[in-house]
Short mmCIF file of C-alpha atoms in Angstrom, two decimals:
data_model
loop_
_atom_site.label_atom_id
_atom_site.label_comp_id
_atom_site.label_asym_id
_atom_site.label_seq_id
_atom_site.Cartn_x
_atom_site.Cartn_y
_atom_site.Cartn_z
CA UNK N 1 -115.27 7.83 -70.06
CA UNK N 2 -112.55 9.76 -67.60
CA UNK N 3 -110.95 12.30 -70.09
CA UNK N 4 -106.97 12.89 -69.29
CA UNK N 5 -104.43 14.50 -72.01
CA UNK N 6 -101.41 12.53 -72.15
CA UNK N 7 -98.16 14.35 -73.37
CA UNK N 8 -95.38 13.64 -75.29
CA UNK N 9 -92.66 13.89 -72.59
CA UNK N 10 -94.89 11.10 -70.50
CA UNK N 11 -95.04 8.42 -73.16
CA UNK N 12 -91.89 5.60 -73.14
CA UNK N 13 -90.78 3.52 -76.30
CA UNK N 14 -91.96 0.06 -75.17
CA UNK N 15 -94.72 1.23 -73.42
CA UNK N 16 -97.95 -0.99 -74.16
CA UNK N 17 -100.94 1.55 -74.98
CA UNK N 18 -103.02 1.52 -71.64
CA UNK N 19 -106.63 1.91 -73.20
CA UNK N 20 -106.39 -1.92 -75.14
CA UNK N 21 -110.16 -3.17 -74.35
CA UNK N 22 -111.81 -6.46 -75.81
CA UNK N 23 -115.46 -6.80 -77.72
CA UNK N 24 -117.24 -10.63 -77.97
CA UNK N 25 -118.13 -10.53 -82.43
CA UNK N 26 -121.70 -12.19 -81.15
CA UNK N 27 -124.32 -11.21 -83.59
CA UNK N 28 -125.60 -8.08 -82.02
CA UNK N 29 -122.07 -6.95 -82.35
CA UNK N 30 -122.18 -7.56 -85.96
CA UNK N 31 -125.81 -5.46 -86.68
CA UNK N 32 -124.45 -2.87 -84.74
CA UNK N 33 -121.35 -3.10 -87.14
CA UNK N 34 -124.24 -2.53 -90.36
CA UNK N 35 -125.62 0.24 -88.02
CA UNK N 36 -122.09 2.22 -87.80
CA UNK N 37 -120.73 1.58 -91.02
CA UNK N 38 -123.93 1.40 -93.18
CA UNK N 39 -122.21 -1.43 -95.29
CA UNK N 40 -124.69 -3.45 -96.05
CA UNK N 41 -122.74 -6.15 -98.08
CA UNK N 42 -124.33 -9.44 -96.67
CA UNK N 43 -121.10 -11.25 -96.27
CA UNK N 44 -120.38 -9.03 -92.88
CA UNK N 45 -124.00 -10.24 -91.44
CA UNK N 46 -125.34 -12.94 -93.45
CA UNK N 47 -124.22 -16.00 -92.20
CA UNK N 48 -125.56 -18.30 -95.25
CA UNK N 49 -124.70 -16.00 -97.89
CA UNK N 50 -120.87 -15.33 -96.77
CA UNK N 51 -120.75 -19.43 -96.45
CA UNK N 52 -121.81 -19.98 -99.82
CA UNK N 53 -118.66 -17.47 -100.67
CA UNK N 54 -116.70 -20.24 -99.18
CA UNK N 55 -115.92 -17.94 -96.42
CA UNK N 56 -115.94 -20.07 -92.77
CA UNK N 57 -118.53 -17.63 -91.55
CA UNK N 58 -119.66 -13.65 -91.31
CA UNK N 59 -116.42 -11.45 -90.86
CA UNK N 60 -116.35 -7.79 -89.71
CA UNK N 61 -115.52 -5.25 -91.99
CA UNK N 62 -112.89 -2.32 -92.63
CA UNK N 63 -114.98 0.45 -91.58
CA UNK N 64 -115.50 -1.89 -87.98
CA UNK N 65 -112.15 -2.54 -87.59
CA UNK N 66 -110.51 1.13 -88.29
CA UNK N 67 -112.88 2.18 -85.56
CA UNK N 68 -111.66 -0.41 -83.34
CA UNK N 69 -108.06 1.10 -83.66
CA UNK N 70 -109.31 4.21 -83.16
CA UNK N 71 -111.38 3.83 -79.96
CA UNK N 72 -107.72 2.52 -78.72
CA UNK N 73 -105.92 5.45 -80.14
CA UNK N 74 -108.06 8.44 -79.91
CA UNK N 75 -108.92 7.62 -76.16
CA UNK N 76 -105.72 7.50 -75.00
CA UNK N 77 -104.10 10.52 -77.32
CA UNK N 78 -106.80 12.88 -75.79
CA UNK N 79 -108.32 15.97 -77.41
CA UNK N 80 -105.32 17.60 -78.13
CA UNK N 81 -103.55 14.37 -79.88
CA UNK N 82 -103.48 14.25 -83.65
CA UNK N 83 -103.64 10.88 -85.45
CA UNK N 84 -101.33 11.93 -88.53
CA UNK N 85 -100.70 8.44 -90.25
CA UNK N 86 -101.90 5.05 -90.02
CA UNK N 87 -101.57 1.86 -91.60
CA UNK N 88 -104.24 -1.14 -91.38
CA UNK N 89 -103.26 -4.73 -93.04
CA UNK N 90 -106.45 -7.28 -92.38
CA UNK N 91 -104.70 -10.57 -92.86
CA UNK N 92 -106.95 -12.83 -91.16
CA UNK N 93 -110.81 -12.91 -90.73
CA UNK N 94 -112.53 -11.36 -87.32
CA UNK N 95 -115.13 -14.08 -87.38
CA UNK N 96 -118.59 -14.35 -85.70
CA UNK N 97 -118.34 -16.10 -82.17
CA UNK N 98 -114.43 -14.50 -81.60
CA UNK N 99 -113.62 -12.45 -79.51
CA UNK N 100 -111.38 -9.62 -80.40
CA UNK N 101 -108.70 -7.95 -78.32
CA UNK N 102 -107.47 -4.55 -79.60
CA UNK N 103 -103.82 -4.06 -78.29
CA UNK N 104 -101.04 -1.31 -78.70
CA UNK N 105 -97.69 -0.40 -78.20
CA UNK N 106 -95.17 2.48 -78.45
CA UNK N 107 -92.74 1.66 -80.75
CA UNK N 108 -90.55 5.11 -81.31
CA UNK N 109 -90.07 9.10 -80.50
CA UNK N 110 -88.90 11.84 -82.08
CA UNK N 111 -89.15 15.45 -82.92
CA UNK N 112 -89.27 16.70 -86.55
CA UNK N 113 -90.04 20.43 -87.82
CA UNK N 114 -90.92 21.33 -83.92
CA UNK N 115 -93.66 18.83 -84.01
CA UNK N 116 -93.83 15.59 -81.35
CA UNK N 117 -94.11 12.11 -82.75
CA UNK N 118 -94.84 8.68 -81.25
CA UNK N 119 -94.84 5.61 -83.66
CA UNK N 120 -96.95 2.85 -82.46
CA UNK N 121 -97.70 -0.47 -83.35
CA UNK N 122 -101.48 -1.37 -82.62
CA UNK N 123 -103.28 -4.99 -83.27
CA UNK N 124 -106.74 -7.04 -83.51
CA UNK N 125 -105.88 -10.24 -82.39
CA UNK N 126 -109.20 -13.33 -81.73
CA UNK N 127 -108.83 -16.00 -79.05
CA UNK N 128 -108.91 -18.46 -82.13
CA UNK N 129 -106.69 -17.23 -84.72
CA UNK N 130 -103.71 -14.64 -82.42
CA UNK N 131 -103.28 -11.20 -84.43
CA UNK N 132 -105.51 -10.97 -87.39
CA UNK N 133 -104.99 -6.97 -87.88
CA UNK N 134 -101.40 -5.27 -87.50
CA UNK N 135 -101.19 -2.20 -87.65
CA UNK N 136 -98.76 1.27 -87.95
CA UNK N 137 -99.78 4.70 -86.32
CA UNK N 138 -98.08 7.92 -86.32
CA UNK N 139 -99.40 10.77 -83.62
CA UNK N 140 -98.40 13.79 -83.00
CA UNK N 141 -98.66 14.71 -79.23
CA UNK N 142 -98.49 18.18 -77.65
CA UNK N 143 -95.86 18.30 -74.97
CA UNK N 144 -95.53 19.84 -71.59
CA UNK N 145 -93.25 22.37 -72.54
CA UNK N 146 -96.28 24.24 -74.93
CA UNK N 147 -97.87 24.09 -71.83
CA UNK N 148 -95.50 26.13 -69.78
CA UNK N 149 -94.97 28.34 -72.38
CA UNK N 150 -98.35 29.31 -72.46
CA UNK N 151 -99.27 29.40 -69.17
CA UNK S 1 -107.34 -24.26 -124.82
CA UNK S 2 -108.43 -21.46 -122.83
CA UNK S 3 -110.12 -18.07 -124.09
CA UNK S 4 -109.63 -16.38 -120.85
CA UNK S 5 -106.88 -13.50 -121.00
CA UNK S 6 -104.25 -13.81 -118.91
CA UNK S 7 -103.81 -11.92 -115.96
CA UNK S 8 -100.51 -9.85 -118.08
CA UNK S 9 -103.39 -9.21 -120.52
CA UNK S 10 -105.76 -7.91 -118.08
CA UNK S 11 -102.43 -5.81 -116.33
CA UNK S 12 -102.00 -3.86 -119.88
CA UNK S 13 -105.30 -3.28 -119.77
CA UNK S 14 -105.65 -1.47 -116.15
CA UNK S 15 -102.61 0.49 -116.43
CA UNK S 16 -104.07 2.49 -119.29
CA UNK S 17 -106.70 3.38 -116.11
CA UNK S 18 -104.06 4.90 -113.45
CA UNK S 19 -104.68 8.03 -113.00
CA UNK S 20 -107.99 7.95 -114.15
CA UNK S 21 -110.58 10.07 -111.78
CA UNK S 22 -114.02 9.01 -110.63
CA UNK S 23 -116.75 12.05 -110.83
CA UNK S 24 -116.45 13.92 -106.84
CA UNK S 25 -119.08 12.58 -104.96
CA UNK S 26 -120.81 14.60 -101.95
CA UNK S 27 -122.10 12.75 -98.97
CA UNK S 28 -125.82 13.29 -99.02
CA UNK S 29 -125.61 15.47 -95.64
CA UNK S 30 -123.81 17.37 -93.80
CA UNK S 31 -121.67 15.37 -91.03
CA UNK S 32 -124.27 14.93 -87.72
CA UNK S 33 -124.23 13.65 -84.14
CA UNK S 34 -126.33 11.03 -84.82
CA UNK S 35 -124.32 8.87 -87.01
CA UNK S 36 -121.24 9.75 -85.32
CA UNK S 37 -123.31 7.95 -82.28
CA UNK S 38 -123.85 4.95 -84.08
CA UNK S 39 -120.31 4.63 -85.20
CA UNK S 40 -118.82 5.19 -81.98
CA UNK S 41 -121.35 2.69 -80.38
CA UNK S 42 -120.36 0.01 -82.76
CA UNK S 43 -117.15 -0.39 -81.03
CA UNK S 44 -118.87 0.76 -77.62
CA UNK S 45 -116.49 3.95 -77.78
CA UNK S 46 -117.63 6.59 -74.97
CA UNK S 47 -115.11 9.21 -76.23
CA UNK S 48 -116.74 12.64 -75.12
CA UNK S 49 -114.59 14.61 -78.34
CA UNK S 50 -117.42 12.60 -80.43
CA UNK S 51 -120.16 12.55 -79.01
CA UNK S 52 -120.82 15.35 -75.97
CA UNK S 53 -121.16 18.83 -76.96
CA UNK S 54 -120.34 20.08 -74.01
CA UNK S 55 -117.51 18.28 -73.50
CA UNK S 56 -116.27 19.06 -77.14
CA UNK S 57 -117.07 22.87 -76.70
CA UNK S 58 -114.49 23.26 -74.24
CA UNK S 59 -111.47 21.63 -76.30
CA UNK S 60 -109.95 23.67 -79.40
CA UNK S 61 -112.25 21.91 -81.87
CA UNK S 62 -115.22 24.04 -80.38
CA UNK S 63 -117.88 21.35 -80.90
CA UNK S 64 -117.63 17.41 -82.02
CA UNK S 65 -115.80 16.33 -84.52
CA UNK S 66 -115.70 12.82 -86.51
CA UNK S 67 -113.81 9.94 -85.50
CA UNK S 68 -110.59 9.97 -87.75
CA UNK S 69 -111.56 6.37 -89.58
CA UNK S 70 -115.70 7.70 -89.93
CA UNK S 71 -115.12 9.38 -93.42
CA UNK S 72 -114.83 5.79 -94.71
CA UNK S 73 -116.75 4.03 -92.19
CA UNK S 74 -119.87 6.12 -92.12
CA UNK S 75 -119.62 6.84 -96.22
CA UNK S 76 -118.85 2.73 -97.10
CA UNK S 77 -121.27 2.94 -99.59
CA UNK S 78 -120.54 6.25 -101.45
CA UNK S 79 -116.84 4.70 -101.70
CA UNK S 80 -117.72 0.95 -102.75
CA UNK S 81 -119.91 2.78 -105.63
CA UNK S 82 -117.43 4.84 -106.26
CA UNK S 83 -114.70 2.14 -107.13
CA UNK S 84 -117.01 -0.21 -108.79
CA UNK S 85 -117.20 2.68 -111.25
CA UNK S 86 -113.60 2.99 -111.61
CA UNK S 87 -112.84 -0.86 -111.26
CA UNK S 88 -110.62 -2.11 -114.06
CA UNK S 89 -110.75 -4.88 -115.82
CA UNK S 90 -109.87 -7.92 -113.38
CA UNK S 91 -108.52 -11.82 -114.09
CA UNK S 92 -110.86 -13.19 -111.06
CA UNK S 93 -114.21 -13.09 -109.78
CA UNK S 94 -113.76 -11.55 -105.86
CA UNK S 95 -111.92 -8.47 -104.78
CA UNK S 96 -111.05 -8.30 -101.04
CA UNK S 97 -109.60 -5.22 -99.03
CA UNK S 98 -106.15 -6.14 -98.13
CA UNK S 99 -105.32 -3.23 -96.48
CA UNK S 100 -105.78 0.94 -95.85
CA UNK S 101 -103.79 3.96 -95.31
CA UNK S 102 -105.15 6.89 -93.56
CA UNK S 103 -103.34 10.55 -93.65
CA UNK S 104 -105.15 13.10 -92.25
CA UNK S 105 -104.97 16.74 -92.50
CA UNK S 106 -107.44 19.15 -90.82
CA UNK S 107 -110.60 18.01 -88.37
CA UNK S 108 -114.11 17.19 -89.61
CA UNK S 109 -116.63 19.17 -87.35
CA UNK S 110 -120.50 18.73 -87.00
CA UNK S 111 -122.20 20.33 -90.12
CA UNK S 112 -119.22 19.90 -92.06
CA UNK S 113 -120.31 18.76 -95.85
CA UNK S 114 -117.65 16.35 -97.26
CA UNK S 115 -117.38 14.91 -100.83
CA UNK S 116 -114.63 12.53 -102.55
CA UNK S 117 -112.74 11.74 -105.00
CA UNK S 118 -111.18 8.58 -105.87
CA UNK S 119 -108.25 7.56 -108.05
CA UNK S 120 -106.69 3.91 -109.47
CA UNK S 121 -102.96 4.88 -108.28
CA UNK S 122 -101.64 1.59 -109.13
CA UNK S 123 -102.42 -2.17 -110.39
CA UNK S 124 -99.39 -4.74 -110.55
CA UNK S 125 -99.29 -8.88 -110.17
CA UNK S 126 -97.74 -9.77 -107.22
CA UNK S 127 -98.14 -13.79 -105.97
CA UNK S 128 -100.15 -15.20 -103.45
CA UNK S 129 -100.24 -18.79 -102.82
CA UNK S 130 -103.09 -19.71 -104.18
CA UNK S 131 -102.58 -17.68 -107.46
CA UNK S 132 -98.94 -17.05 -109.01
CA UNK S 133 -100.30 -13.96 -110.59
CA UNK S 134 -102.54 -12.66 -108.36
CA UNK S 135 -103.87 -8.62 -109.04
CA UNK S 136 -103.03 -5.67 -106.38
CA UNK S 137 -104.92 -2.91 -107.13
CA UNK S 138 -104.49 0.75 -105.74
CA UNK S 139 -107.10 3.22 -105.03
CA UNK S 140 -106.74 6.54 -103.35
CA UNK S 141 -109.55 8.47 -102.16
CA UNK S 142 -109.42 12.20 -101.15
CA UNK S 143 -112.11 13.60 -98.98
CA UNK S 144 -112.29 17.32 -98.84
CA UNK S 145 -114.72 19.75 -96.69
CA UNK S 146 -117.22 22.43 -98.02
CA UNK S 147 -114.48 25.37 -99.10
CA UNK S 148 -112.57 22.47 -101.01
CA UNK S 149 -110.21 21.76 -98.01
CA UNK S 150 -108.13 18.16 -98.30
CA UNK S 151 -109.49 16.94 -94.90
CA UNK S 152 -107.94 13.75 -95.57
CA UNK S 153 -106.58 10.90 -97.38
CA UNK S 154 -106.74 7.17 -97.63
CA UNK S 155 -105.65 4.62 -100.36
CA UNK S 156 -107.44 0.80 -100.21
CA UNK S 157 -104.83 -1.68 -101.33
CA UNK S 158 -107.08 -4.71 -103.17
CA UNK S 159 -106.92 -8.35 -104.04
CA UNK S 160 -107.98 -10.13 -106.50
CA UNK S 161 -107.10 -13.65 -107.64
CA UNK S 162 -108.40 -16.55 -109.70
CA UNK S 163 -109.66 -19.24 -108.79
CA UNK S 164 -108.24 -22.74 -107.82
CA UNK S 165 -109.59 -24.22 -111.03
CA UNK S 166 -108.00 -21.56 -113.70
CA UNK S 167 -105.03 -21.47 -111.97
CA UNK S 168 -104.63 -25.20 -112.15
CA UNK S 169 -106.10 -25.34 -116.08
CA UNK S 170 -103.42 -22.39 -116.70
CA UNK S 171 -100.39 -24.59 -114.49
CA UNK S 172 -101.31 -27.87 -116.97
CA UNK S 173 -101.12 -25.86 -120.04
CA UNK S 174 -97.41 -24.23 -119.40
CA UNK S 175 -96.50 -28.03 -118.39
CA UNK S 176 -98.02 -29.03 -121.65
CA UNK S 177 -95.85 -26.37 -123.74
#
């Protein structure tokens, strides 16, 4: 993955989060999901036992989808972003077969107590149900500024 | 005539839990590369900061650190044993994980040995629409590093609701009253 820091004077309010990617929820997907999170609840990879929950089918879990958001944050803030706050509603199922686009945007700025804030919406959304998983980040980014300061 | 309590029954019940602490729990290692790998891979995340030494060396961390989300996501199971300990007393059969919020406070590095704590912040009825009195229940989980350090903190906001059938027996009744 090409590393670059992004600072706080670069980022616009509107600005759609340039490291969105997609993942197909096929069912290697889903035992690498087990693998990651070491959940091992069969209603995230056990197709008959999450249908006789009267669930439609296997669905991915938290600890699946807060990485998701994260791959999408944390690539683009860079090493020298902080992830301060965050947010995570799942509303709708991430089902086996979809696939899942995660998305972002900048939503504010501002500076408080000397430190750099962006507020950014981010979102799962499948090709068969739209957004599934809003969400709310707050990141503290270091600016250019710091940078002349210090040399 | 029904025998079940009612779901205001059940809410006097919790509330006398809020507050209440689960025992800390330590992750049964110290945070590695390995299952940082595995977590990352999961979402096909290449991110150096997690997974190169190298790479990480050179940043101000010094060496890898943990994705922000891993605490939970690597250490599901010490949490879901965790609440089912401090559970209270629920109407309905299912509880589902509505939502998270994440706060975080210092980085987790390789070798760094984390433990939690979890508390029942809050229960109240709130409606859904398949159950007028459906039960949101609060926890908040604190994970700290070896010299006692709040690394970070995130609550799990939880559902749980009746089903169809009670909700229907209980809907006849108040019509019958």
């Amino acid at each position: 993955m090409e590393t670059r820091q992004i600072y706080w004077e670069d980022v616009e309010v509107g600005q759609e989060i340039p490291t969105g990617y997609t993942l197909k929820l096929d069912i290697t997907r889903f035992f690498m999901q087990v693998s990651g999170t070491q959940d091992y609840y069969p209603v995230h990879h056990d197709r008959d036992f999450a249908q006789a929950q009267g669930v439609p089918d296997i669905f991915v879990n938290t600890g699946f989808l807060t990485a998701a958001a994260g791959r999408l944050l944390t690539n683009w803030i860079g090493s020298e972003g902080w992830l301060k706050k965050f947010r995570i509603e799942m509303r709708k199922m991430n089902l086996y077969g979809d696939t899942m686009s995660v998305k972002g945007k900048v939503t504010g700025k501002r500076i408080e107590n000397k430190e750099h804030y962006i507020e950014a919406d981010v979102w799962c959304e499948t090709d068969r149900q739209g957004i599934t998983t809003p969400c709310k980040a707050t990141i503290i980014l270091p600016t250019r500024m710091e940078v002349t300061r210090n040399g | 005539m029904t025998t079940q309590k009612t779901p205001e029954e059940f809410l006097q019940e919790s509330k006398k839990m809020i507050g209440k602490e689960t025992e800390t729990t330590a992750a049964p290692y110290p945070v590695e590369y390995e299952p940082i790998r595995r977590y990352c891979m999961m979402v096909d995340d290449t991110n150096p900061l997690f997974q190169d030494p190298d790479y990480a060396k050179k940043t101000q961390y010094g060496d890898v650190i943990l994705p922000p989300f891993a605490p939970f996501g690597i250490m599901a199971g010490n949490f879901i044993s965790a609440i089912t300990k401090a559970l209270p007393p629920l109407p309905g059969p299912y509880v589902i994980n509505m939502a998270q919020e994440w706060e975080w406070m210092k980085p987790i590095k390789v070798g760094d040995r984390l433990s939690t704590k979890t508390r029942l912040s809050d229960v109240h009825i709130k409606k859904i629409r398949i159950d007028p009195k459906a039960f949101w229940i609060v926890f908040e989980t604190e994970v700290s590093n070896q010299n006692g350090d709040v690394v970070c903190i995130y609550k799990n906001i939880l559902l749980n609701h009746r089903p169809p059938n009670i909700v229907a027996q209980e809907q006849q009744s108040e019509k019958g009253d």
